[in-house]
Short mmCIF file of C-alpha atoms in Angstrom, two decimals:
data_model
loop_
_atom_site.label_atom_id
_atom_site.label_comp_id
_atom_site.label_asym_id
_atom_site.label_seq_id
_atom_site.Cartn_x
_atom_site.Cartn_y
_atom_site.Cartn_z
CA UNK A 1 -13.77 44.75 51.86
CA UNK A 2 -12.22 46.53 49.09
CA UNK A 3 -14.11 49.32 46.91
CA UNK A 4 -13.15 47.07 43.72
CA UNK A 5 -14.33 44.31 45.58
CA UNK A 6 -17.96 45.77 46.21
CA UNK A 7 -17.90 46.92 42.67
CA UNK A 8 -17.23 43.20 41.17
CA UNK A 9 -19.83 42.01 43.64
CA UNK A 10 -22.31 44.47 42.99
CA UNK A 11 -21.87 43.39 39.01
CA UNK A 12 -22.59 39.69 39.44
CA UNK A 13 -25.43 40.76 41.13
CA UNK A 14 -26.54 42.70 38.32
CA UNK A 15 -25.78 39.60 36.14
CA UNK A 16 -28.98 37.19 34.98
CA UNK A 17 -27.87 33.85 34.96
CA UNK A 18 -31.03 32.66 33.44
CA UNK A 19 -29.72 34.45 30.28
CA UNK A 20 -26.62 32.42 30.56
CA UNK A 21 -26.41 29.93 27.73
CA UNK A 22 -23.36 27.63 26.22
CA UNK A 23 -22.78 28.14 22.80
CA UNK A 24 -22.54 24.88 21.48
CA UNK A 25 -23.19 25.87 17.30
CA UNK A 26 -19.25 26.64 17.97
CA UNK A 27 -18.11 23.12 19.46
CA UNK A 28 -17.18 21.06 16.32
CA UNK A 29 -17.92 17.80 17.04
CA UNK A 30 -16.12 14.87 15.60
CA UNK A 31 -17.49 12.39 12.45
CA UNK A 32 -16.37 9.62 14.67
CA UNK A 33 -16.82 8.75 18.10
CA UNK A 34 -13.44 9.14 19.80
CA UNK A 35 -11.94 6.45 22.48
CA UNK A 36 -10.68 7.81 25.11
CA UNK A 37 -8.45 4.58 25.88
CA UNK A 38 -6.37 5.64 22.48
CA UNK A 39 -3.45 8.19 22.89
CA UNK A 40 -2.64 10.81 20.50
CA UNK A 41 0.36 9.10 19.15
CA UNK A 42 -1.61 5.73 18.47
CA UNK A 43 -4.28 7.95 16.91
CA UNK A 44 -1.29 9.67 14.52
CA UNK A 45 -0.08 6.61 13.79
CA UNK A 46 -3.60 5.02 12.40
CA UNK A 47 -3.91 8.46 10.53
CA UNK A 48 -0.31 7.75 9.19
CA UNK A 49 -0.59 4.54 7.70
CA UNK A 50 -4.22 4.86 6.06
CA UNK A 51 -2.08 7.21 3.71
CA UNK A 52 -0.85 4.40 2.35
CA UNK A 53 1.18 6.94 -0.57
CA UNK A 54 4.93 7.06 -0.39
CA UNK A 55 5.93 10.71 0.49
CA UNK A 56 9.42 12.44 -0.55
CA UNK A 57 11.55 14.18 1.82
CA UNK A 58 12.79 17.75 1.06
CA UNK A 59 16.07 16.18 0.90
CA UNK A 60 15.52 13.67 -1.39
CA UNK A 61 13.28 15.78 -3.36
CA UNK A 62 16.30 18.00 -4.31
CA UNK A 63 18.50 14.75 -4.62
CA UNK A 64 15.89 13.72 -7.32
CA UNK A 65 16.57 17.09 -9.36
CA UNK A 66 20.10 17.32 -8.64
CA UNK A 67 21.04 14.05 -10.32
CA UNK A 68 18.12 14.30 -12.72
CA UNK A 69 16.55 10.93 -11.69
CA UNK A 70 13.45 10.75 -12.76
CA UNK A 71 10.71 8.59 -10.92
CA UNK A 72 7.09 7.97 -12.83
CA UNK A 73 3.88 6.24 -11.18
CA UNK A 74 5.65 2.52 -11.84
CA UNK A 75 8.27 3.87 -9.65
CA UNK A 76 5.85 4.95 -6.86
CA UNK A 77 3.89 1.39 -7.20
CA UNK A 78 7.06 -0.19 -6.37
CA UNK A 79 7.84 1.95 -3.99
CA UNK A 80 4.75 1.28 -2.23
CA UNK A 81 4.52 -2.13 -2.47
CA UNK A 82 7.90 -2.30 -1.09
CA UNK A 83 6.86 -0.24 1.39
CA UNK A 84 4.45 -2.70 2.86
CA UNK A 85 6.74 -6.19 2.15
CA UNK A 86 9.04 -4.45 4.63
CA UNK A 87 6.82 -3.09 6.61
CA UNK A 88 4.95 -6.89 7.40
CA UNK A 89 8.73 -8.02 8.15
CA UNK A 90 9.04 -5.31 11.11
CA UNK A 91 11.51 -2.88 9.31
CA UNK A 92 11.58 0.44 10.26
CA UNK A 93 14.37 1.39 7.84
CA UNK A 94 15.27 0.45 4.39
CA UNK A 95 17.22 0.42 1.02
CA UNK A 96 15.43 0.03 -1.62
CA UNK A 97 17.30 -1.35 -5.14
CA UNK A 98 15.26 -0.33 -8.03
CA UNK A 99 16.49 -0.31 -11.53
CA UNK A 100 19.39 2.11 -11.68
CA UNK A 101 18.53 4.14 -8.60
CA UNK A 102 18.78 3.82 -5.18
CA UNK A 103 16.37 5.21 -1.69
CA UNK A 104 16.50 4.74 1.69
CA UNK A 105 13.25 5.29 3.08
CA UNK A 106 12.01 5.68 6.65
CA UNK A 107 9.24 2.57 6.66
CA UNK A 108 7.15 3.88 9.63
CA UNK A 109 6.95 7.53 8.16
CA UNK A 110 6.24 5.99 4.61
CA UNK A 111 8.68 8.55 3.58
CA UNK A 112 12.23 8.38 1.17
CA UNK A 113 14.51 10.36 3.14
CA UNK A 114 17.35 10.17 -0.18
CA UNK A 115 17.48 9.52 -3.81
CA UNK A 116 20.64 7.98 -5.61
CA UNK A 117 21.64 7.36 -8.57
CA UNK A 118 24.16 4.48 -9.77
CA UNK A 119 27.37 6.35 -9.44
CA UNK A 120 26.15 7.70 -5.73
CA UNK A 121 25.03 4.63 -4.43
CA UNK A 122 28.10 2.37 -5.37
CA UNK A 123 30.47 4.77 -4.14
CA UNK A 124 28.20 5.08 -0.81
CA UNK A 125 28.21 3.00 2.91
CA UNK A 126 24.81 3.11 4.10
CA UNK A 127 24.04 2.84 7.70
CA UNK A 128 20.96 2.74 9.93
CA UNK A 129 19.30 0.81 7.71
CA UNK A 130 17.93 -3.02 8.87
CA UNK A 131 16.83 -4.20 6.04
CA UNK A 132 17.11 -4.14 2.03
CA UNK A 133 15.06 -4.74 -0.63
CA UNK A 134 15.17 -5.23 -4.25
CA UNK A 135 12.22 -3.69 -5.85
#
């Protein structure tokens, strides 16, 4: 046996397990039980759509301010309720029609990934999109 051996051995000896305790004041515990059946990305997904607000891209934020569109709460209703017509239909991406603009948004992520205005949209081909919706 090894010197460093003997010395790690003759520690533990020296240790009191009685004095050993878990420190459990530093485990945060959840506010709900968890299931152990659910995954994590069936858990992200639940978290995901009880946000039921329509989030903008980075993208189509700066779309927004480079054609100076400008989008108030009536917008976002719309948006939203759009948002979950499509969504009950099974469409995972959409163009949405609304007034003089136009947005494709990402249905699953609740999210507009661009903005357009008239003159962008009619001079645009839009792809990757399953379904459209006047709103």
């Amino acid at each position: 046996m090894k010197v460093s051996e003997l010395q790690i051995q003759n520690q533990l000896s020296q240790f009191d397990i009685g004095r050993v305790r878990s420190n459990d004041s530093t485990v945060q515990k959840p506010n709900q039980p968890v299931d152990k059946n659910q995954n994590f990305s069936d858990i992200l997904e639940k978290k995901i759509s009880e946000d039921n607000s329509v989030r903008f891209s980075s993208h189509a934020s700066k779309r927004l301010v480079e054609r100076n569109m400008q989008v108030g709460e009536d917008h976002l209703q719309r948006l939203e309720n759009g948002m979950s017509r499509v969504k009950e239909k099974g469409a995972k991406s959409s163009l949405f029609l609304m007034d003089e603009m136009a947005f494709v948004v990402s249905v699953k992520n609740q999210t507009v990934v661009t903005a357009l205005d008239r003159e962008a949209a009619r001079s645009n081909v839009f792809t990757n999109i399953d379904s459209v919706a006047i709103v």
